[in-house]
Coordinates of C-alpha atoms and ligand atoms in Angstrom, one line a residue:
M650 CA 83.9 126.3 70.5
K651 CA 81.3 128.4 72.3
C652 CA 80.7 129.1 76.0
K653 CA 77.8 127.0 77.1
T654 CA 76.5 129.8 79.2
C655 CA 76.8 132.9 77.1
G656 CA 77.7 131.7 73.6
T657 CA 80.9 133.8 73.3
K658 CA 84.2 132.2 72.3
A659 CA 85.2 129.5 74.8
V660 CA 88.7 129.5 76.3
V661 CA 88.4 126.2 78.2
N662 CA 87.2 123.0 76.6
M663 CA 86.3 120.1 78.9
P664 CA 85.4 117.0 76.8
Q665 CA 85.2 115.0 80.0
H666 CA 82.1 117.1 80.9
K667 CA 81.1 117.9 77.3
L668 CA 81.4 121.5 78.3
A669 CA 83.2 124.6 77.1
M670 CA 83.4 128.0 78.7
C671 CA 84.6 131.6 78.3
K672 CA 87.0 133.0 80.9
E673 CA 84.3 134.8 82.9
H674 CA 82.0 131.8 83.3
Y675 CA 84.9 129.4 83.9
L676 CA 86.1 131.6 86.8
E677 CA 82.6 131.5 88.2
W678 CA 82.0 127.8 87.6
I679 CA 85.1 126.5 89.5
P680 CA 84.1 128.1 92.8
E681 CA 80.5 127.1 92.3
Q682 CA 81.5 123.5 91.8
T683 CA 83.8 123.7 94.8
A684 CA 81.0 125.0 97.0
R685 CA 78.9 122.1 95.7
F686 CA 81.5 119.5 96.6
I687 CA 82.0 121.1 100.1
R688 CA 78.3 120.6 100.7
K689 CA 78.0 117.2 99.1
Y690 CA 80.7 115.7 101.2
W691 CA 79.9 117.7 104.3
M692 CA 83.4 119.1 104.4
F693 CA 82.8 122.2 106.6
G694 CA 80.3 124.9 107.6
P695 CA 80.5 128.6 107.0
D696 CA 81.7 129.4 110.5
E697 CA 84.5 126.9 110.8
K698 CA 88.1 128.1 111.0
I699 CA 90.0 126.5 108.1
L700 CA 93.7 126.1 107.6
V701 CA 94.7 125.5 104.0
A702 CA 98.1 123.8 103.3
V703 CA 99.8 125.7 100.5
S704 CA 102.8 124.5 98.6
G705 CA 103.2 127.4 96.2
G706 CA 101.7 125.1 93.4
K707 CA 98.6 125.9 91.3
D708 CA 96.2 123.6 93.2
S709 CA 96.8 124.8 96.7
L710 CA 97.0 128.5 95.8
S711 CA 93.9 128.2 93.7
L712 CA 92.1 126.4 96.6
W713 CA 93.0 129.3 98.9
D714 CA 91.8 131.8 96.3
I715 CA 88.5 129.9 95.9
L716 CA 87.8 129.5 99.6
I717 CA 88.5 133.3 100.1
R718 CA 86.0 134.1 97.3
L719 CA 83.5 131.7 98.9
G720 CA 83.7 133.8 102.0
Y721 CA 85.4 131.3 104.4
Q722 CA 87.8 132.3 107.2
V723 CA 90.9 130.6 105.9
D724 CA 94.5 131.0 106.8
G725 CA 97.4 129.4 105.1
I726 CA 100.2 127.1 106.3
Y727 CA 103.5 126.7 104.3
I728 CA 106.0 124.1 105.4
G729 CA 109.6 125.0 104.4
L730 CA 111.3 121.8 103.4
G731 CA 114.7 123.2 102.6
I732 CA 114.8 121.7 99.1
D733 CA 117.0 123.6 96.7
E734 CA 118.3 121.1 94.1
G735 CA 119.8 123.9 92.0
I736 CA 116.4 125.5 91.3
G737 CA 115.7 127.1 94.7
Y738 CA 112.5 125.0 94.9
S739 CA 111.6 125.8 98.5
D740 CA 112.7 129.5 98.4
T741 CA 110.6 130.1 95.3
S742 CA 107.5 128.3 96.6
L743 CA 107.7 130.2 99.9
R744 CA 108.0 133.6 98.0
L745 CA 105.0 132.8 95.9
C746 CA 102.9 131.8 99.0
R747 CA 104.0 135.0 100.8
E748 CA 103.1 137.1 97.7
F749 CA 99.7 135.5 97.4
A750 CA 99.0 136.0 101.2
E751 CA 100.0 139.7 101.0
K752 CA 98.1 140.4 97.8
N753 CA 94.9 138.9 99.3
Q754 CA 95.6 140.2 102.8
Q755 CA 95.5 136.8 104.4
K756 CA 97.5 135.2 107.2
L757 CA 100.2 132.7 106.3
I758 CA 101.9 130.5 109.0
V759 CA 105.3 129.4 107.9
V760 CA 107.0 126.4 109.5
D761 CA 110.7 126.0 108.6
V762 CA 111.7 122.4 109.1
K763 CA 115.5 123.1 109.2
G764 CA 115.0 126.0 111.6
E765 CA 112.9 124.0 113.9
R766 CA 114.5 120.5 113.6
G767 CA 118.0 121.4 112.7
Q768 CA 117.9 119.6 109.3
S769 CA 116.2 120.0 105.9
I770 CA 114.2 117.2 104.3
P771 CA 117.2 116.1 102.1
E772 CA 119.4 116.1 105.2
L773 CA 116.9 114.1 107.3
A774 CA 116.5 111.7 104.4
S775 CA 120.2 111.1 103.9
N776 CA 121.1 110.6 107.5
G777 CA 123.7 107.9 107.4
S778 CA 123.3 106.0 110.6
R779 CA 119.5 105.6 110.3
G780 CA 120.0 104.5 106.7
R781 CA 118.9 106.5 103.7
M782 CA 115.3 107.1 103.2
K783 CA 113.5 108.5 100.1
P784 CA 113.2 112.3 100.5
C785 CA 109.5 112.1 99.5
S786 CA 108.8 109.5 102.3
V787 CA 110.4 111.6 104.9
C788 CA 108.7 114.7 103.5
G789 CA 105.3 113.0 103.7
V790 CA 105.7 112.1 107.3
V791 CA 107.1 115.6 108.3
K792 CA 104.4 117.5 106.4
R793 CA 101.6 115.5 107.9
H794 CA 103.0 115.9 111.4
E795 CA 103.6 119.6 111.1
M796 CA 100.2 120.4 109.6
N797 CA 98.5 118.4 112.3
R798 CA 100.6 120.1 115.0
I799 CA 99.9 123.7 113.8
A800 CA 96.1 123.0 113.3
F801 CA 95.9 121.6 116.8
E802 CA 98.0 124.4 118.4
H803 CA 96.2 127.2 116.7
G804 CA 92.7 125.7 117.1
Y805 CA 91.7 125.1 113.4
A806 CA 88.8 122.7 113.0
V807 CA 89.6 121.8 109.4
L808 CA 92.8 121.2 107.4
A809 CA 92.3 121.6 103.7
T810 CA 94.8 120.3 101.0
G811 CA 94.9 120.9 97.3
H812 CA 94.8 117.3 96.1
N813 CA 93.1 117.2 92.7
L814 CA 91.4 114.4 90.8
D815 CA 94.7 113.3 89.1
D816 CA 96.3 112.9 92.6
E817 CA 93.3 111.0 94.0
A818 CA 92.9 108.8 90.9
A819 CA 96.6 107.9 90.9
T820 CA 96.5 107.1 94.7
L821 CA 93.3 105.0 94.1
F822 CA 95.0 103.2 91.2
G823 CA 98.0 102.3 93.4
N824 CA 95.9 101.2 96.3
T825 CA 93.8 99.1 94.0
L826 CA 96.8 97.4 92.3
S827 CA 97.9 96.3 95.8
W828 CA 94.3 95.9 97.2
S829 CA 95.4 97.8 100.2
K830 CA 92.0 97.6 102.0
D831 CA 92.9 99.9 104.9
L832 CA 94.1 102.6 102.5
L833 CA 91.0 102.2 100.3
L834 CA 88.7 102.5 103.2
R835 CA 90.4 105.7 104.3
Q836 CA 90.7 107.4 100.8
K837 CA 88.0 109.9 101.3
P838 CA 87.3 113.6 100.4
V839 CA 86.8 114.1 104.2
L840 CA 88.5 112.3 107.1
P841 CA 86.7 113.1 110.3
E842 CA 88.5 114.7 113.2
Q843 CA 90.1 112.0 115.3
N844 CA 92.2 111.9 118.4
G845 CA 92.3 115.6 118.6
L846 CA 93.6 116.0 115.0
A847 CA 91.7 118.4 112.7
R848 CA 89.3 117.1 110.1
K849 CA 91.1 116.7 106.7
V850 CA 89.3 117.8 103.5
K851 CA 90.2 117.8 99.8
P852 CA 87.7 120.3 98.2
L853 CA 89.4 120.0 94.8
C854 CA 89.3 116.2 94.6
R855 CA 86.9 116.2 91.6
F856 CA 88.8 118.7 89.5
Y857 CA 91.2 117.5 86.8
E858 CA 94.7 118.8 87.2
K859 CA 94.4 120.7 83.9
E860 CA 91.2 122.3 85.1
M861 CA 93.1 123.7 88.1
T862 CA 96.0 124.9 85.8
A863 CA 93.4 126.7 83.7
Y864 CA 91.8 128.3 86.8
A865 CA 95.2 129.5 88.2
M866 CA 96.3 130.9 84.8
L867 CA 93.0 132.6 84.0
R868 CA 92.8 134.0 87.6
G869 CA 96.4 135.3 87.3
I870 CA 97.7 133.4 90.2
E871 CA 101.5 133.2 90.3
Y872 CA 102.5 129.6 91.1
I873 CA 105.6 127.5 90.9
Y874 CA 105.6 125.4 87.7
E875 CA 108.2 122.9 88.7
E876 CA 107.2 119.7 90.5
C877 CA 109.2 118.7 93.6
P878 CA 112.6 117.7 92.1
F879 CA 112.5 114.5 94.2
S880 CA 109.2 113.4 92.7
V881 CA 110.8 112.9 89.2
G882 CA 110.4 109.2 88.3
S883 CA 108.1 108.5 91.2
T884 CA 105.4 105.7 91.0
S885 CA 102.6 108.3 91.4
I886 CA 103.8 110.2 88.3
Y887 CA 103.9 106.9 86.4
Y888 CA 100.3 106.1 87.4
K889 CA 99.2 109.6 86.4
E890 CA 100.7 109.1 83.0
L891 CA 98.9 105.7 82.6
L892 CA 95.6 107.3 83.6
N893 CA 96.2 110.2 81.2
Q894 CA 96.6 107.7 78.4
L895 CA 93.3 106.1 79.3
E896 CA 91.7 109.6 79.6
N897 CA 92.9 110.6 76.2
E898 CA 91.1 107.6 74.7
R899 CA 88.1 107.8 76.9
P900 CA 87.4 111.3 78.2
G901 CA 85.8 111.1 81.6
A902 CA 87.4 107.7 82.5
K903 CA 89.5 109.2 85.3
L904 CA 86.6 111.0 86.9
A905 CA 84.4 107.9 86.7
F906 CA 87.1 105.7 88.2
Y907 CA 87.3 107.9 91.3
V908 CA 83.7 109.0 91.7
K909 CA 82.3 105.4 91.1
F910 CA 84.8 104.1 93.7
L911 CA 83.4 106.6 96.2
S912 CA 79.8 105.6 95.5
A913 CA 80.6 101.8 95.4
R914 CA 82.2 102.1 98.8
A915 CA 79.4 104.1 100.2
S916 CA 76.9 101.4 99.0
G917 CA 78.9 98.5 100.6
L918 CA 81.7 97.5 98.2
F919 CA 83.5 96.2 101.3
K920 CA 81.7 93.8 103.5
E921 CA 80.4 95.3 106.7
D922 CA 82.8 93.1 108.8
D923 CA 85.7 94.5 106.8
Y924 CA 84.9 98.0 107.6
Q925 CA 86.8 99.4 110.5
P926 CA 85.7 102.9 111.1
I927 CA 88.6 105.0 112.2
E928 CA 87.0 105.4 115.6
E929 CA 87.1 101.6 116.1
V930 CA 90.8 101.5 115.3
E931 CA 91.3 104.1 118.0
G932 CA 91.9 101.4 120.5
Q933 CA 94.9 100.4 118.6
I934 CA 96.1 104.0 118.3
G935 CA 98.5 105.1 121.1
V936 CA 100.1 108.4 121.8
C937 CA 103.6 109.2 120.8
S938 CA 105.9 109.3 123.8
T939 CA 107.7 112.4 122.6
C940 CA 105.2 114.7 120.8
G941 CA 101.9 113.4 122.0
Q942 CA 100.3 113.0 118.5
P943 CA 98.3 109.8 117.8
T944 CA 100.3 107.0 116.4
T945 CA 100.0 103.3 115.7
N946 CA 103.7 102.8 116.6
S947 CA 104.4 101.8 120.2
G948 CA 106.7 104.5 121.7
M949 CA 107.6 107.2 119.2
C950 CA 105.7 108.2 116.1
A951 CA 107.3 108.0 112.7
F952 CA 108.0 111.8 112.7
C953 CA 109.8 111.7 116.1
K954 CA 111.8 108.7 115.1
I955 CA 113.1 110.6 112.1
V956 CA 113.9 113.9 113.9
T957 CA 115.1 112.5 117.3
F958 CA 117.5 110.0 115.8
D959 CA 119.2 112.8 113.9
K960 CA 119.6 114.9 117.0
K961 CA 121.3 112.1 118.9
D962 CA 123.7 111.7 116.1
E963 CA 124.9 115.3 115.9
Ligands
AMP1399 P1 101.8 116.9 97.2 O1 101.9 115.9 98.4 O2 103.1 117.6 96.9 O3 101.1 116.3 96.0 O4 100.8 118.0 97.7 C1 99.5 117.7 98.1 C2 99.0 118.9 98.9 O5 99.7 119.0 100.1 C3 99.1 120.2 98.3 O6 98.1 120.5 97.4 C4 99.1 121.1 99.5 O7 97.8 121.4 99.9 C5 99.9 120.3 100.5 N1 101.4 120.6 100.5 C6 102.3 120.1 99.7 N2 103.5 120.6 100.0 C7 103.3 121.5 101.0 C8 104.2 122.4 101.8 N3 105.5 122.5 101.6 N4 103.6 123.2 102.7 C9 102.3 123.1 103.0 N5 101.4 122.3 102.3 C10 101.9 121.5 101.3
FES1400 FE1 108.6 116.7 99.4 FE2 109.1 115.1 97.3 S1 110.4 115.7 98.9 S2 107.2 116.0 97.9
ZN1401 ZN1 80.5 132.6 78.9
ZN1402 ZN1 105.9 112.1 117.8

């Protein structure tokens, strides 16, 4: 297999793009493609202040690396979830994020959930009197809330996450199986700023997971190999496996599933009357009585319900 650009021995083969590349050209190609997606989906401009959410995994650390190389002003945020599960999951991910930030002389904001709210994610999830919740559900609510809060408090216009194509295709698959219209309407590479919350962007949404693994390894980025221990057996992992089976038989199927959904929606897949731009839903969005973030709940938002209940119980 030869590099398409220079003809030397290729180290990455991408049958989904009918493309193979050597290390040097692959490490140029990924940032170039990212820059193309940033422009194509109008994610952000050169002068906007970006906050990238880093988990210590290959996707988000690679995203940080790429945005630095593309010349953006980009700080990191790491949310300490207090997950140990015998492998020191959160401690290792924090260490890797810190090491990346130091090596690249970048600012990393760290939010420690237990330090700030008194309980870690597993503790918040197993709170007896509220009833057990799945750690990943609690985690999702807490991460979203804390990212929004920090972006708002520190004046970041844009919040970037490392979701890759495998993540987006699995989410799309789940939303399609249940025909969750509202979720399908909102599954976008860019969610505009609303109610004072930063614009949300996913610059890696068109890269296969294995493309990001190759990037992180070839670039020498140290990342945590383990997935979140609570995600084992999750529906999203099952959907990813199903989509990988499809991809193995038909290279490119996963990308086509996602990209064609984006263009079908843009060209009116949903009837005009069905479409409720987020701004029109704003009327139904109130403000949390405790933290002030937008919420569709009346009274407290989902995050404050989780953390406030626990405090009362102490
Ligand atoms: P996940 O929800 O674990 O699939 O992660 C999706 C994206 O959310 C990652 O690529 C990161 O951008 C972000 N993220 C996940 N966990 C954390 C964390 N502990 N702190 C900050 N950002 C995170
Ligand atoms: Fe955070 Fe599973 S508990 S992703
Ligand atoms: Zn080459
Ligand atoms: Zn709240």
